[in-house]
PDB file of C-alpha atoms in Angstrom:
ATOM      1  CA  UNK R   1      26.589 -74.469 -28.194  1.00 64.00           C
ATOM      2  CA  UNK R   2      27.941 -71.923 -30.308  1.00 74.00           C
ATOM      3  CA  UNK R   3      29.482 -74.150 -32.427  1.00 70.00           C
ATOM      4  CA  UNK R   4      26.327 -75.591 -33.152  1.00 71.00           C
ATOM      5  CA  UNK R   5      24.784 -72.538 -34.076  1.00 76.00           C
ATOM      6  CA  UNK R   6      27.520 -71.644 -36.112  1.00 73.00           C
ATOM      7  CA  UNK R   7      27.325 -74.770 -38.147  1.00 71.00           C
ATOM      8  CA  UNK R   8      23.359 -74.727 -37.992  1.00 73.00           C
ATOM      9  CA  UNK R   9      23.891 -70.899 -39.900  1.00 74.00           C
ATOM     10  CA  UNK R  10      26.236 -72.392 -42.416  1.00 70.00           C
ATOM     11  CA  UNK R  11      23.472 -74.622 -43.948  1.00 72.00           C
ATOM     12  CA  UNK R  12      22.252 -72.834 -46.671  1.00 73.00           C
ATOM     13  CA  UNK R  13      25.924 -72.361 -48.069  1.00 72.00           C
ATOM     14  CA  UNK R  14      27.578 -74.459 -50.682  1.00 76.00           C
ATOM     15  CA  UNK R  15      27.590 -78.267 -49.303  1.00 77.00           C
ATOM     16  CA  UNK R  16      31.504 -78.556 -49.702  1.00 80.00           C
ATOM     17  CA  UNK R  17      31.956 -75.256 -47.910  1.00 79.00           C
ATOM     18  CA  UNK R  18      29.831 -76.804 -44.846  1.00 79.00           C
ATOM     19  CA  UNK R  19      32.291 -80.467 -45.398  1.00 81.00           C
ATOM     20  CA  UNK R  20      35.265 -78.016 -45.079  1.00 84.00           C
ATOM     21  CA  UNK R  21      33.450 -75.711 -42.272  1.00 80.00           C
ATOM     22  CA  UNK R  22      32.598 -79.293 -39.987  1.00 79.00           C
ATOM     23  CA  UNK R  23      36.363 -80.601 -40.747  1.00 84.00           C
ATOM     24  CA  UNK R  24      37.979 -77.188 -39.282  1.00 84.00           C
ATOM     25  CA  UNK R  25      35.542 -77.421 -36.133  1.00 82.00           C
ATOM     26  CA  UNK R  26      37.311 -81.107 -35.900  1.00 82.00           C
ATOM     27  CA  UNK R  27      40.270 -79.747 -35.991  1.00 86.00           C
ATOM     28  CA  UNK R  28      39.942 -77.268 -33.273  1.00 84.00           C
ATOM     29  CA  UNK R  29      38.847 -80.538 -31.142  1.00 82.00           C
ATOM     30  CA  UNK R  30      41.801 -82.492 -31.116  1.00 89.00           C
ATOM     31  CA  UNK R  31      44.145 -78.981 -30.360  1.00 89.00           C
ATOM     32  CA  UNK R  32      44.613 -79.976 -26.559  1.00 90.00           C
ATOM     33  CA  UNK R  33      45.583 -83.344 -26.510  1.00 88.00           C
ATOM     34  CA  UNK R  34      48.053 -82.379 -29.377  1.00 92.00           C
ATOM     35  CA  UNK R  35      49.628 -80.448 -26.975  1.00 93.00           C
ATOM     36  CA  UNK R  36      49.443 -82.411 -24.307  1.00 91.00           C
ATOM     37  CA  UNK R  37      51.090 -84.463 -26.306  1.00 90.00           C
ATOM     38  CA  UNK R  38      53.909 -82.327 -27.929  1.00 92.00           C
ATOM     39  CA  UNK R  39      54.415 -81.507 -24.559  1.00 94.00           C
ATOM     40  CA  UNK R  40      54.955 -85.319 -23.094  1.00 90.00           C
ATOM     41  CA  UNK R  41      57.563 -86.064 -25.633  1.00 91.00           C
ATOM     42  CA  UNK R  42      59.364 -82.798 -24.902  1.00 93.00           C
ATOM     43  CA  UNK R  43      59.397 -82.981 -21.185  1.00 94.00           C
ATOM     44  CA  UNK R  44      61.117 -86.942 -21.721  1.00 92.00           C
ATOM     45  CA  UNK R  45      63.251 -85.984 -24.369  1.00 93.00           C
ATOM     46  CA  UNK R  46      64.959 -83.394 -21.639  1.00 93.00           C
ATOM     47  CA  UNK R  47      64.899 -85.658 -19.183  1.00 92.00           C
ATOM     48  CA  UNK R  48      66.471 -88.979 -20.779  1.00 92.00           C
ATOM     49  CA  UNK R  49      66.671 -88.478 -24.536  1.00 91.00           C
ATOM     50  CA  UNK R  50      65.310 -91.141 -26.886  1.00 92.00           C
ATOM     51  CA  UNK R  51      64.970 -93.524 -24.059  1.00 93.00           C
ATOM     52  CA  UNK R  52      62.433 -91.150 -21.904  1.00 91.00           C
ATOM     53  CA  UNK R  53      60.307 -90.687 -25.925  1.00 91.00           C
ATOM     54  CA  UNK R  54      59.891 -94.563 -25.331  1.00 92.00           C
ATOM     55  CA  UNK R  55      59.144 -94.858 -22.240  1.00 92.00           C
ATOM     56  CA  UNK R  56      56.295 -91.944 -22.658  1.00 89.00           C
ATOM     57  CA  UNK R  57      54.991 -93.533 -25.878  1.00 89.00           C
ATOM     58  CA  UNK R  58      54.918 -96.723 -23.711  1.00 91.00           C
ATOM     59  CA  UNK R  59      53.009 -95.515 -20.971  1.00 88.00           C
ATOM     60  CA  UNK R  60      50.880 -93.754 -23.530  1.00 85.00           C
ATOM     61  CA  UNK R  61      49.815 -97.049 -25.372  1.00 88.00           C
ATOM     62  CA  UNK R  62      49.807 -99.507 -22.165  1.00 87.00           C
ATOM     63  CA  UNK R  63      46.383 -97.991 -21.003  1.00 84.00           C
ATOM     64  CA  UNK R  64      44.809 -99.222 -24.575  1.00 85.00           C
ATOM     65  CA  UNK R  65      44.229-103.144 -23.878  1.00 85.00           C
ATOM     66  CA  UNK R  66      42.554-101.729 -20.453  1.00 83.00           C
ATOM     67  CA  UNK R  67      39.785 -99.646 -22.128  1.00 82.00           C
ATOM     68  CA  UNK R  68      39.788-102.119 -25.283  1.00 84.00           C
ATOM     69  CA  UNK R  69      38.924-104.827 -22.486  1.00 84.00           C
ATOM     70  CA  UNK R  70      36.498-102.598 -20.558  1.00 81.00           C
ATOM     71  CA  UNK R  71      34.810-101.779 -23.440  1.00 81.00           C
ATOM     72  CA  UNK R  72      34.495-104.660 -25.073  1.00 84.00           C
ATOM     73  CA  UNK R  73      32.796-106.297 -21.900  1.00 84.00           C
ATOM     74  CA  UNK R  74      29.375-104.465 -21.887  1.00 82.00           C
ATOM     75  CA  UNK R  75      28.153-105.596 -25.225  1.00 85.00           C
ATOM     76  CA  UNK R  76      29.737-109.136 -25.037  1.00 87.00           C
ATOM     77  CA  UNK R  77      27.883-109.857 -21.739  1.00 86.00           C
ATOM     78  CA  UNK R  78      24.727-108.199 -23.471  1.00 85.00           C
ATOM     79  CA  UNK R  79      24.975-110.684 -26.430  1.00 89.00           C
ATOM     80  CA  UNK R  80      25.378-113.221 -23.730  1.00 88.00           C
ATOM     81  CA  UNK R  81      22.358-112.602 -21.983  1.00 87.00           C
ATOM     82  CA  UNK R  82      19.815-111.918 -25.679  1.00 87.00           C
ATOM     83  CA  UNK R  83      21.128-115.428 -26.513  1.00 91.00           C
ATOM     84  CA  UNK R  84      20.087-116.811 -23.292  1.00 89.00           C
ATOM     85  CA  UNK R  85      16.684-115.537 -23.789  1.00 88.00           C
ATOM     86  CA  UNK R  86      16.393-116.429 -27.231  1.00 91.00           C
ATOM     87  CA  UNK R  87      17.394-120.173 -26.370  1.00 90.00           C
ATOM     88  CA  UNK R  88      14.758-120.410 -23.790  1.00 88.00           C
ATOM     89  CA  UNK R  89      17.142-120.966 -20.770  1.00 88.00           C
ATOM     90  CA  UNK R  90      15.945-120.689 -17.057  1.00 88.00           C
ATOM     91  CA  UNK R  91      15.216-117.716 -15.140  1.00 88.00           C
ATOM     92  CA  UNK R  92      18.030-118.077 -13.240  1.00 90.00           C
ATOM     93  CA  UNK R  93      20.853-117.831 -16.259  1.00 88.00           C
ATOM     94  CA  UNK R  94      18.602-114.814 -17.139  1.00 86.00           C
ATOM     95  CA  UNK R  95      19.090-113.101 -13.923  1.00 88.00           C
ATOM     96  CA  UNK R  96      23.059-113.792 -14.188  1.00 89.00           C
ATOM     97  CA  UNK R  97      23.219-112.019 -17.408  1.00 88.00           C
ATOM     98  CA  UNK R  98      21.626-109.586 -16.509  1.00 87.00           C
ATOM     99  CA  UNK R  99      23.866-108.901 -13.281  1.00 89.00           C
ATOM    100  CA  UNK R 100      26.939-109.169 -15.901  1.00 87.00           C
ATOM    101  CA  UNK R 101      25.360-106.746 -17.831  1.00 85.00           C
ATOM    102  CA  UNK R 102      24.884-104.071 -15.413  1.00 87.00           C
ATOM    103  CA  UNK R 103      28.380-104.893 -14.235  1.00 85.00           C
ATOM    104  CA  UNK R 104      29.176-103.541 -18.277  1.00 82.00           C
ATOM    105  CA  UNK R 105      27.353-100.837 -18.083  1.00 83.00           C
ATOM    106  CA  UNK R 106      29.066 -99.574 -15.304  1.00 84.00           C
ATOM    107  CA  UNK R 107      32.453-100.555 -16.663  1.00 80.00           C
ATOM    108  CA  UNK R 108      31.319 -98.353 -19.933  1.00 78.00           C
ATOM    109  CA  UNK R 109      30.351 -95.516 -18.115  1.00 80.00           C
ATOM    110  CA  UNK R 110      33.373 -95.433 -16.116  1.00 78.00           C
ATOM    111  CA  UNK R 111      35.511 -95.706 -19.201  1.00 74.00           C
ATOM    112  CA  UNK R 112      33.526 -92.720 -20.322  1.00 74.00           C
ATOM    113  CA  UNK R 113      34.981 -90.794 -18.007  1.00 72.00           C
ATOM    114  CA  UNK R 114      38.747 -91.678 -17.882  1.00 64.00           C
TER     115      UNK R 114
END
């Protein structure tokens, strides 16, 4: 919140002051996973040299095509069920959709949080 009102103060100022302001609040943002991180590669570099960098990196990037899949669901089976509606199907392919699309909203909202 203080952020906020930081940046709210900082309107009347020079416009690229406030561009250079908002990009150092950014910054700040990312400062924890950075060292989370730093600290990953580290930790497997001591353990088992370049071998335990690649294995973090690949544990790292093997969660993506989870939460690219996950995420990708909600609005798919939301298309899927405005194009059923708009085609004039029955009720019943109506009520499917619709129980796929709650299933991606729930997916979403649980990828929100991990």
């Amino acid at each position: 919140m203080e952020y906020m009102l930081l940046v709210m103060s900082m309107i009347h100022r020079i416009k690229a002051t406030n561009v250079i302001f908002g990009l150092a609040l950014g910054y700040k943002s990312i400062i924890i996973p950075i060292f989370a991180i730093a600290i990953s590669i580290f930790v497997s570099f001591t353990f088992a040299a370049m071998y335990g960098i690649a294995m973090a990196a690949l544990g790292m990037l093997s969660t993506i095509a989870t939460g690219l899949a996950i995420d990708a669901y909600g609005p798919i089976s939301d298309n899927a069920g405005g194009i059923a509606e708009m085609a004039g199907m029955s009720h019943c392919i109506r009520e499917r959709t619709d129980a796929l699309d709650a299933a991606g909203n729930t997916t979403a909202a649980i990828r929100k949080v991990l």
